[in-house]
Amino acid sequence: MESTYKILHAAKSVGYIVLSIGIAIFLYGFFVSDTSVATSIGIGTVMGAIFIFLIGVFFAAAEEMDKKTDKGIRFSKSKGGSAYLSTYRLERF
């Protein structure tokens, strides 16, 4: 649970920094610059910040699901039966 909070905090921090830089570049390009290059770079940077945050949330959710799911292989006695005899934990190498 602790590492999930670290991942979320890191994604949030990096996302906020990149988002603020993107907004600053966008505002500079929109109001100050005569060309539209800085405006498009600002828009791309804002989209990148949103993407970074969403990937961080995905990693945190994937880690949480990995911790909570039951891992192992279930074997049954009959060929197509649904009675599970035991669960064997897989060793991580």
mmCIF file with all atom_site columns, C-alpha atoms in Angstrom:
data_model
loop_
_atom_site.group_PDB
_atom_site.id
_atom_site.type_symbol
_atom_site.label_atom_id
_atom_site.label_alt_id
_atom_site.label_comp_id
_atom_site.label_asym_id
_atom_site.label_entity_id
_atom_site.label_seq_id
_atom_site.pdbx_PDB_ins_code
_atom_site.Cartn_x
_atom_site.Cartn_y
_atom_site.Cartn_z
_atom_site.occupancy
_atom_site.B_iso_or_equiv
_atom_site.pdbx_formal_charge
_atom_site.auth_seq_id
_atom_site.auth_comp_id
_atom_site.auth_asym_id
_atom_site.auth_atom_id
_atom_site.pdbx_PDB_model_num
ATOM 1  C CA . MET A 1 1  ? 0.000   0.000   0.000   1.00 0.00 ? 1  MET A CA 1
ATOM 2  C CA . GLU A 1 2  ? 2.905   2.328   0.760   1.00 0.00 ? 2  GLU A CA 1
ATOM 3  C CA . SER A 1 3  ? 4.432   1.937   -2.710  1.00 0.00 ? 3  SER A CA 1
ATOM 4  C CA . THR A 1 4  ? 1.057   2.699   -4.324  1.00 0.00 ? 4  THR A CA 1
ATOM 5  C CA . TYR A 1 5  ? 0.996   6.057   -2.554  1.00 0.00 ? 5  TYR A CA 1
ATOM 6  C CA . LYS A 1 6  ? 4.568   6.727   -3.659  1.00 0.00 ? 6  LYS A CA 1
ATOM 7  C CA . ILE A 1 7  ? 3.676   6.037   -7.294  1.00 0.00 ? 7  ILE A CA 1
ATOM 8  C CA . LEU A 1 8  ? 0.589   8.259   -7.096  1.00 0.00 ? 8  LEU A CA 1
ATOM 9  C CA . HIS A 1 9  ? 2.518   11.040  -5.379  1.00 0.00 ? 9  HIS A CA 1
ATOM 10 C CA . ALA A 1 10 ? 5.316   10.894  -7.965  1.00 0.00 ? 10 ALA A CA 1
ATOM 11 C CA . ALA A 1 11 ? 2.857   10.925  -10.876 1.00 0.00 ? 11 ALA A CA 1
ATOM 12 C CA . LYS A 1 12 ? 0.947   13.809  -9.319  1.00 0.00 ? 12 LYS A CA 1
ATOM 13 C CA . SER A 1 13 ? 4.087   15.856  -8.663  1.00 0.00 ? 13 SER A CA 1
ATOM 14 C CA . VAL A 1 14 ? 5.573   15.341  -12.121 1.00 0.00 ? 14 VAL A CA 1
ATOM 15 C CA . GLY A 1 15 ? 2.169   15.908  -13.717 1.00 0.00 ? 15 GLY A CA 1
ATOM 16 C CA . TYR A 1 16 ? 1.699   19.232  -11.902 1.00 0.00 ? 16 TYR A CA 1
ATOM 17 C CA . ILE A 1 17 ? 5.174   20.453  -12.848 1.00 0.00 ? 17 ILE A CA 1
ATOM 18 C CA . VAL A 1 18 ? 4.798   19.536  -16.519 1.00 0.00 ? 18 VAL A CA 1
ATOM 19 C CA . LEU A 1 19 ? 1.243   20.930  -16.565 1.00 0.00 ? 19 LEU A CA 1
ATOM 20 C CA . SER A 1 20 ? 2.354   24.285  -15.183 1.00 0.00 ? 20 SER A CA 1
ATOM 21 C CA . ILE A 1 21 ? 5.218   24.474  -17.689 1.00 0.00 ? 21 ILE A CA 1
ATOM 22 C CA . GLY A 1 22 ? 2.798   23.615  -20.503 1.00 0.00 ? 22 GLY A CA 1
ATOM 23 C CA . ILE A 1 23 ? 0.309   26.258  -19.423 1.00 0.00 ? 23 ILE A CA 1
ATOM 24 C CA . ALA A 1 24 ? 3.082   28.865  -19.229 1.00 0.00 ? 24 ALA A CA 1
ATOM 25 C CA . ILE A 1 25 ? 4.325   27.973  -22.718 1.00 0.00 ? 25 ILE A CA 1
ATOM 26 C CA . PHE A 1 26 ? 0.772   28.026  -24.077 1.00 0.00 ? 26 PHE A CA 1
ATOM 27 C CA . LEU A 1 27 ? 0.023   31.439  -22.576 1.00 0.00 ? 27 LEU A CA 1
ATOM 28 C CA . TYR A 1 28 ? 3.312   32.825  -23.879 1.00 0.00 ? 28 TYR A CA 1
ATOM 29 C CA . GLY A 1 29 ? 2.584   31.502  -27.347 1.00 0.00 ? 29 GLY A CA 1
ATOM 30 C CA . PHE A 1 30 ? -1.003  32.694  -27.346 1.00 0.00 ? 30 PHE A CA 1
ATOM 31 C CA . PHE A 1 31 ? -0.528  36.221  -26.018 1.00 0.00 ? 31 PHE A CA 1
ATOM 32 C CA . VAL A 1 32 ? 3.125   37.189  -26.612 1.00 0.00 ? 32 VAL A CA 1
ATOM 33 C CA . SER A 1 33 ? 4.532   35.279  -29.568 1.00 0.00 ? 33 SER A CA 1
ATOM 34 C CA . ASP A 1 34 ? 3.590   36.091  -33.149 1.00 0.00 ? 34 ASP A CA 1
ATOM 35 C CA . THR A 1 35 ? 3.943   32.510  -34.387 1.00 0.00 ? 35 THR A CA 1
ATOM 36 C CA . SER A 1 36 ? 1.825   29.551  -33.404 1.00 0.00 ? 36 SER A CA 1
ATOM 37 C CA . VAL A 1 37 ? 4.784   27.261  -32.664 1.00 0.00 ? 37 VAL A CA 1
ATOM 38 C CA . ALA A 1 38 ? 4.902   28.052  -28.943 1.00 0.00 ? 38 ALA A CA 1
ATOM 39 C CA . THR A 1 39 ? 1.133   27.649  -28.662 1.00 0.00 ? 39 THR A CA 1
ATOM 40 C CA . SER A 1 40 ? 1.235   24.180  -30.189 1.00 0.00 ? 40 SER A CA 1
ATOM 41 C CA . ILE A 1 41 ? 4.198   23.194  -28.003 1.00 0.00 ? 41 ILE A CA 1
ATOM 42 C CA . GLY A 1 42 ? 2.247   24.355  -24.950 1.00 0.00 ? 42 GLY A CA 1
ATOM 43 C CA . ILE A 1 43 ? -0.799  22.316  -25.960 1.00 0.00 ? 43 ILE A CA 1
ATOM 44 C CA . GLY A 1 44 ? 1.396   19.254  -26.498 1.00 0.00 ? 44 GLY A CA 1
ATOM 45 C CA . THR A 1 45 ? 3.062   19.721  -23.117 1.00 0.00 ? 45 THR A CA 1
ATOM 46 C CA . VAL A 1 46 ? -0.322  19.919  -21.365 1.00 0.00 ? 46 VAL A CA 1
ATOM 47 C CA . MET A 1 47 ? -1.423  16.741  -23.142 1.00 0.00 ? 47 MET A CA 1
ATOM 48 C CA . GLY A 1 48 ? 1.838   15.080  -22.080 1.00 0.00 ? 48 GLY A CA 1
ATOM 49 C CA . ALA A 1 49 ? 1.206   16.041  -18.447 1.00 0.00 ? 49 ALA A CA 1
ATOM 50 C CA . ILE A 1 50 ? -2.235  14.478  -18.560 1.00 0.00 ? 50 ILE A CA 1
ATOM 51 C CA . PHE A 1 51 ? -0.767  11.349  -20.149 1.00 0.00 ? 51 PHE A CA 1
ATOM 52 C CA . ILE A 1 52 ? 1.945   11.096  -17.458 1.00 0.00 ? 52 ILE A CA 1
ATOM 53 C CA . PHE A 1 53 ? -0.667  11.377  -14.695 1.00 0.00 ? 53 PHE A CA 1
ATOM 54 C CA . LEU A 1 54 ? -2.928  8.735   -16.261 1.00 0.00 ? 54 LEU A CA 1
ATOM 55 C CA . ILE A 1 55 ? -0.031  6.307   -16.715 1.00 0.00 ? 55 ILE A CA 1
ATOM 56 C CA . GLY A 1 56 ? 0.894   6.798   -13.039 1.00 0.00 ? 56 GLY A CA 1
ATOM 57 C CA . VAL A 1 57 ? -2.677  6.058   -11.970 1.00 0.00 ? 57 VAL A CA 1
ATOM 58 C CA . PHE A 1 58 ? -2.671  2.964   -14.191 1.00 0.00 ? 58 PHE A CA 1
ATOM 59 C CA . PHE A 1 59 ? 0.571   1.713   -12.611 1.00 0.00 ? 59 PHE A CA 1
ATOM 60 C CA . ALA A 1 60 ? -0.813  2.238   -9.112  1.00 0.00 ? 60 ALA A CA 1
ATOM 61 C CA . ALA A 1 61 ? -4.047  0.425   -9.975  1.00 0.00 ? 61 ALA A CA 1
ATOM 62 C CA . ALA A 1 62 ? -2.156  -2.430  -11.622 1.00 0.00 ? 62 ALA A CA 1
ATOM 63 C CA . GLU A 1 63 ? 0.088   -2.822  -8.584  1.00 0.00 ? 63 GLU A CA 1
ATOM 64 C CA . GLU A 1 64 ? -2.925  -2.798  -6.266  1.00 0.00 ? 64 GLU A CA 1
ATOM 65 C CA . MET A 1 65 ? -4.667  -5.478  -8.335  1.00 0.00 ? 65 MET A CA 1
ATOM 66 C CA . ASP A 1 66 ? -1.475  -7.533  -8.426  1.00 0.00 ? 66 ASP A CA 1
ATOM 67 C CA . LYS A 1 67 ? -1.307  -7.519  -4.629  1.00 0.00 ? 67 LYS A CA 1
ATOM 68 C CA . LYS A 1 68 ? -4.965  -8.414  -4.124  1.00 0.00 ? 68 LYS A CA 1
ATOM 69 C CA . THR A 1 69 ? -5.414  -11.228 -6.653  1.00 0.00 ? 69 THR A CA 1
ATOM 70 C CA . ASP A 1 70 ? -4.920  -14.867 -5.801  1.00 0.00 ? 70 ASP A CA 1
ATOM 71 C CA . LYS A 1 71 ? -1.956  -16.205 -7.718  1.00 0.00 ? 71 LYS A CA 1
ATOM 72 C CA . GLY A 1 72 ? -1.445  -19.809 -8.582  1.00 0.00 ? 72 GLY A CA 1
ATOM 73 C CA . ILE A 1 73 ? -2.515  -22.679 -10.778 1.00 0.00 ? 73 ILE A CA 1
ATOM 74 C CA . ARG A 1 74 ? -5.688  -24.590 -9.946  1.00 0.00 ? 74 ARG A CA 1
ATOM 75 C CA . PHE A 1 75 ? -5.757  -28.294 -10.714 1.00 0.00 ? 75 PHE A CA 1
ATOM 76 C CA . SER A 1 76 ? -8.834  -30.517 -10.844 1.00 0.00 ? 76 SER A CA 1
ATOM 77 C CA . LYS A 1 77 ? -9.088  -34.284 -10.513 1.00 0.00 ? 77 LYS A CA 1
ATOM 78 C CA . SER A 1 78 ? -11.418 -34.890 -13.435 1.00 0.00 ? 78 SER A CA 1
ATOM 79 C CA . LYS A 1 79 ? -10.600 -33.852 -16.958 1.00 0.00 ? 79 LYS A CA 1
ATOM 80 C CA . GLY A 1 80 ? -13.242 -31.170 -17.346 1.00 0.00 ? 80 GLY A CA 1
ATOM 81 C CA . GLY A 1 81 ? -14.392 -30.921 -13.733 1.00 0.00 ? 81 GLY A CA 1
ATOM 82 C CA . SER A 1 82 ? -14.879 -27.746 -11.844 1.00 0.00 ? 82 SER A CA 1
ATOM 83 C CA . ALA A 1 83 ? -13.767 -29.049 -8.431  1.00 0.00 ? 83 ALA A CA 1
ATOM 84 C CA . TYR A 1 84 ? -10.498 -27.398 -7.507  1.00 0.00 ? 84 TYR A CA 1
ATOM 85 C CA . LEU A 1 85 ? -8.275  -29.483 -5.270  1.00 0.00 ? 85 LEU A CA 1
ATOM 86 C CA . SER A 1 86 ? -5.566  -27.085 -4.331  1.00 0.00 ? 86 SER A CA 1
ATOM 87 C CA . THR A 1 87 ? -3.794  -23.950 -5.322  1.00 0.00 ? 87 THR A CA 1
ATOM 88 C CA . TYR A 1 88 ? -0.055  -23.992 -5.796  1.00 0.00 ? 88 TYR A CA 1
ATOM 89 C CA . ARG A 1 89 ? 1.803   -20.739 -5.422  1.00 0.00 ? 89 ARG A CA 1
ATOM 90 C CA . LEU A 1 90 ? 4.179   -19.900 -8.215  1.00 0.00 ? 90 LEU A CA 1
ATOM 91 C CA . GLU A 1 91 ? 7.653   -18.945 -7.111  1.00 0.00 ? 91 GLU A CA 1
ATOM 92 C CA . ARG A 1 92 ? 8.999   -15.736 -8.555  1.00 0.00 ? 92 ARG A CA 1
ATOM 93 C CA . PHE A 1 93 ? 12.453  -16.003 -9.965  1.00 0.00 ? 93 PHE A CA 1
#
